[in-house]
């Protein structure tokens, strides 16, 4: 999943993971869990996350390397929030050696829509699920009943930092991946159901590419 903050990567990654029965691997979720657990790595990461800065490539790559070494990803996985830099993308190519080709779903959403979405976003403080913005905000998570909170990094100034960092460090990945036959651009400015359908279509094409069939 490649796209700016607020593009819907987390929501769609969860849906795809459920649909295909494979794990979702979210570096943001793993970092927030480490921060909540109070590990040294987590506390250092928290300061960077709260200000909207990226954690180092070294930390992000180590997290994904460890996660992809587990058995449950053998039949596939959905990556959310990684890679975010060219250095991370190069490391991921190394990790993918000997596996099926990576499918890249580039989600495109106008910037003013992103700012509005992030400003309004509410997430569960317990399980991390994003609240459905089309439903009334009752303050509790529909998945686990935990309390809904606003992420510290969804503060307006921090959001603008994160969008700038995306432009500077992550948007170059479009150029890095775009010539691959398994790169797809998805219109993220439509309903979550319509985005999910577009992504499943792209993944079906990607599987044909992997099996050597015409697209
Ligand atoms: P996310 O939930 O994907 O928006 O990530 C929240 C924050 O976690 C980001 O703003 C970064 O501070 C940090 N983070 C998550 N993934 C990465 C990554 N691949 N590289 C560097 N920092 C990351």
Coordinates of N, CA, C and O and ligand atoms in Angstrom, one line a residue, residues 5 9 26-29 31-32 45 48-49 52-57 60 80-84 88 121 151 153 162, ligand 1:
X5 N -0.6 9.8 4.2 CA -1.4 9.7 5.4 C -2.8 10.1 5.1 O -3.0 11.1 4.4
X9 N -4.9 3.6 3.7 CA -4.1 2.4 3.7 C -4.5 1.5 4.8 O -4.6 0.3 4.6
X26 N 1.6 -3.8 9.7 CA 1.6 -2.4 9.7 C 2.7 -1.9 10.6 O 2.7 -2.2 11.8
X27 N 3.7 -1.2 10.0 CA 4.8 -0.7 10.8 C 4.3 0.3 11.9 O 4.8 0.4 13.0
X28 N 3.3 1.2 11.4 CA 2.7 2.1 12.4 C 2.1 1.5 13.6 O 2.4 1.9 14.7
X29 N 1.3 0.4 13.3 CA 0.7 -0.3 14.5 C 1.8 -0.9 15.4 O 1.7 -0.9 16.6
X31 N 4.9 0.0 15.8 CA 5.6 1.0 16.6 C 4.7 1.6 17.7 O 5.2 1.8 18.8
X32 N 3.4 1.8 17.4 CA 2.5 2.3 18.5 C 2.4 1.3 19.6 O 2.3 1.6 20.8
X45 N 10.6 5.8 19.6 CA 9.8 6.0 18.4 C 8.6 6.9 18.6 O 8.2 7.7 17.8
X48 N 9.1 10.6 17.9 CA 9.2 10.9 16.5 C 7.8 10.8 15.9 O 7.4 11.6 15.1
X49 N 7.0 9.7 16.3 CA 5.7 9.6 15.7 C 4.8 10.8 16.1 O 4.1 11.3 15.2
X52 N 5.3 13.6 13.9 CA 5.1 13.4 12.5 C 6.3 13.0 11.7 O 6.3 12.9 10.5
X53 N 7.5 12.8 12.4 CA 8.7 12.4 11.7 C 8.8 10.9 11.5 O 8.2 10.2 12.3
X54 N 9.5 10.4 10.6 CA 9.7 9.0 10.4 C 10.7 8.5 11.4 O 11.6 9.2 11.8
X55 N 10.6 7.2 11.8 CA 11.6 6.6 12.5 C 12.7 6.2 11.5 O 12.5 6.3 10.3
X56 N 13.9 5.8 12.0 CA 15.0 5.5 11.1 C 14.7 4.3 10.2 O 13.9 3.4 10.6
X57 N 15.3 4.3 9.0 CA 15.2 3.2 8.1 C 15.6 1.9 8.8 O 15.0 0.8 8.7
X60 N 12.8 0.7 11.0 CA 11.6 0.2 10.3 C 11.9 -1.1 9.5 O 11.1 -2.0 9.5
X80 N 1.3 -2.4 5.2 CA 0.7 -1.1 5.4 C 1.7 -0.1 6.1 O 2.1 -0.4 7.2
X81 N 2.1 0.9 5.4 CA 3.0 1.9 6.0 C 4.5 1.6 5.8 O 5.3 2.3 6.3
X82 N 4.8 0.6 4.9 CA 6.2 0.3 4.6 C 6.2 -0.3 3.2 O 5.3 -1.0 2.9
X83 N 7.1 0.1 2.4 CA 8.2 1.0 2.6 C 7.8 2.5 2.6 O 6.8 2.8 1.9
X84 N 8.6 3.4 3.2 CA 8.3 4.8 3.2 C 9.5 5.6 2.6 O 9.4 6.8 2.5
X88 N 14.2 1.9 2.3 CA 13.3 0.8 2.8 C 12.8 -0.1 1.6 O 12.7 -1.3 1.7
X121 N -10.3 12.2 11.9 CA -10.1 10.7 12.2 C -10.2 10.4 13.7 O -9.6 11.1 14.5
X151 N -5.6 10.5 17.3 CA -4.1 10.2 17.4 C -3.4 11.5 17.6 O -3.7 12.5 16.9
X153 N -0.7 12.4 16.4 CA -0.1 12.9 15.2 C -1.1 13.3 14.1 O -0.8 13.6 13.0
X162 N 3.5 15.7 8.2 CA 3.5 14.3 7.7 C 3.3 14.3 6.2 O 3.9 13.5 5.5
Ligands
LIG1 P1 1.1 5.2 10.2 O1 0.2 4.5 11.1 O2 1.5 4.3 9.0 O3 0.6 6.5 9.7 O4 2.5 5.5 10.9 C1 2.5 6.4 12.0 C2 4.0 6.9 12.2 O5 4.8 5.7 12.5 C3 4.6 7.6 11.1 O6 4.2 8.9 11.0 C4 6.1 7.4 11.4 O7 6.5 8.2 12.5 C5 6.1 6.0 12.0 N1 6.3 5.0 10.9 C6 5.4 4.0 10.5 N2 5.9 3.3 9.5 C7 7.2 3.8 9.2 C8 8.2 3.5 8.3 N3 8.0 2.5 7.3 N4 9.3 4.2 8.3 C9 9.5 5.2 9.2 N5 8.6 5.6 10.1 C10 7.4 4.9 10.1

